[in-house]
Short mmCIF file of C-alpha atoms in Angstrom, two decimals:
data_model
loop_
_atom_site.label_atom_id
_atom_site.label_comp_id
_atom_site.label_asym_id
_atom_site.label_seq_id
_atom_site.Cartn_x
_atom_site.Cartn_y
_atom_site.Cartn_z
CA MET S 870 -20.54 73.97 -113.03
CA ALA S 871 -20.96 76.78 -111.06
CA PRO S 872 -21.35 79.77 -113.80
CA ALA S 873 -17.49 82.20 -114.22
CA LEU S 874 -19.67 85.09 -112.62
CA GLU S 875 -20.58 82.85 -108.85
CA ILE S 876 -17.15 81.86 -109.13
CA MET S 877 -15.81 85.60 -109.21
CA THR S 878 -17.48 86.23 -106.44
CA ASP S 879 -18.11 83.26 -104.20
CA GLY S 880 -14.73 81.76 -104.92
CA PRO S 881 -12.52 84.44 -102.88
CA LEU S 882 -15.13 83.77 -99.62
CA GLY S 883 -14.20 80.64 -99.51
CA GLY S 884 -10.93 80.40 -99.37
CA ALA S 885 -10.41 83.70 -97.29
CA ALA S 886 -11.58 81.27 -94.74
CA PHE S 887 -8.65 79.04 -94.71
CA ASN S 888 -6.73 81.23 -93.06
CA ASN S 889 -7.90 85.23 -92.63
CA GLU S 890 -10.72 86.69 -93.05
CA PHE S 891 -9.26 89.77 -93.33
CA GLY S 892 -7.65 89.21 -96.78
CA ARG S 893 -11.47 88.96 -98.28
CA PRO S 894 -11.48 91.56 -101.66
CA ASN S 895 -10.01 89.81 -103.84
CA LEU S 896 -9.34 92.26 -106.23
CA LEU S 897 -6.80 90.49 -108.94
CA GLY S 898 -6.50 86.73 -110.08
CA TYR S 899 -8.91 84.55 -113.22
CA PHE S 900 -10.09 81.71 -112.77
CA ARG S 901 -10.34 78.85 -115.26
CA SER S 902 -13.17 76.39 -115.86
CA PHE S 903 -15.01 74.40 -118.36
CA GLU S 904 -17.58 72.19 -119.47
CA LEU S 905 -17.70 71.06 -122.91
CA PRO S 906 -21.22 68.76 -124.23
CA GLU S 907 -20.13 66.65 -126.83
CA GLY S 908 -23.52 64.67 -128.01
CA ALA S 909 -26.77 64.46 -126.34
CA ASP S 910 -25.01 62.39 -123.76
CA LEU S 911 -21.84 63.26 -122.79
CA VAL S 912 -20.35 66.44 -121.75
CA ARG S 913 -16.56 67.17 -120.67
CA ALA S 914 -15.86 69.25 -117.60
CA TYR S 915 -13.17 70.03 -114.40
CA ASP S 916 -14.58 68.41 -112.18
CA LYS S 917 -13.10 71.32 -109.97
CA PRO S 918 -12.90 74.73 -111.44
CA ILE S 919 -9.27 76.47 -110.98
CA MET S 920 -9.61 80.19 -109.20
CA LEU S 921 -6.24 82.01 -108.26
CA ALA S 922 -6.86 85.23 -106.82
CA GLY S 923 -5.24 88.01 -105.12
CA GLY S 924 -5.71 91.88 -103.20
CA LEU S 925 -3.95 94.53 -102.31
CA GLY S 926 -3.22 96.25 -98.96
CA ALA S 927 -1.80 98.87 -97.58
CA ILE S 928 0.12 98.61 -93.68
CA ASP S 929 1.43 101.70 -92.43
CA ARG S 930 5.52 102.47 -93.03
CA ILE S 931 6.68 102.22 -89.25
CA GLN S 932 5.13 98.18 -88.47
CA VAL S 933 6.78 96.82 -91.55
CA GLU S 934 9.73 96.01 -89.25
CA LYS S 935 9.72 94.59 -85.67
CA ILE S 936 10.71 96.74 -82.98
CA PRO S 937 13.48 94.35 -81.88
CA LEU S 938 12.53 92.64 -78.28
CA GLN S 939 14.12 93.36 -74.91
CA ALA S 940 14.58 90.87 -71.79
CA GLY S 941 11.55 90.58 -69.94
CA ASP S 942 9.14 91.20 -72.89
CA ALA S 943 6.01 89.68 -73.34
CA VAL S 944 5.61 87.75 -76.20
CA ILE S 945 2.02 87.07 -77.36
CA VAL S 946 1.27 84.04 -79.85
CA LEU S 947 -1.90 84.58 -82.14
CA GLY S 948 -3.25 81.63 -83.43
CA GLY S 949 -4.55 77.83 -82.32
CA PRO S 950 -5.35 73.59 -83.90
CA ALA S 951 -6.39 75.42 -87.73
CA MET S 952 -3.73 78.08 -87.94
CA LEU S 953 0.07 76.25 -86.86
CA ILE S 954 1.68 77.30 -90.46
CA GLY S 955 5.20 79.08 -89.67
CA LEU S 956 4.51 77.67 -85.62
CA GLY S 957 6.41 74.55 -86.23
CA GLY S 958 2.86 72.00 -85.47
CA GLY S 959 2.65 71.57 -89.87
CA ALA S 960 6.16 69.59 -89.53
CA GLN S 961 6.00 68.52 -85.96
CA ARG S 962 1.73 66.47 -86.81
CA GLN S 963 2.87 64.87 -90.03
CA GLY S 964 4.14 61.70 -88.15
CA GLY S 965 0.87 61.44 -86.09
CA GLN S 966 2.87 60.87 -82.99
CA ALA S 967 0.46 61.32 -79.77
CA GLN S 968 2.18 62.26 -76.45
CA ALA S 969 0.91 59.76 -72.69
CA GLY S 970 -2.52 61.35 -72.71
CA GLY S 971 -3.28 60.94 -76.44
CA GLU S 972 -2.71 64.73 -77.90
CA GLU S 973 -0.52 65.18 -81.28
CA SER S 974 2.52 66.67 -79.91
CA VAL S 975 3.03 70.13 -81.61
CA ALA S 976 6.47 72.37 -81.03
CA PHE S 977 6.75 75.69 -80.96
CA HIS S 978 9.96 76.69 -82.04
CA GLY S 979 11.53 80.41 -81.03
#
């Protein structure tokens, strides 16, 4: 079992690796771990410590709302196979459908 301090310091790094690396400073949250020795040869514990973490950020007021697009504006979609949440990929991949070329079918919705 990882010590509590290790969960607090290393846990947020693993959480940030699943999404973007910009949210690393986790300033808020809590963690829970449990290990109870019962006798010489029995230990009861959570198999995996639970950690919930959050952070604080700052944004300029001018960047809070989107500027309306005009006809002819270029739209850049950032992301890839690991960042399809909100781009239509998660729901589209659940069925495991493949195109004729053998690649998974992923639909991007506007």
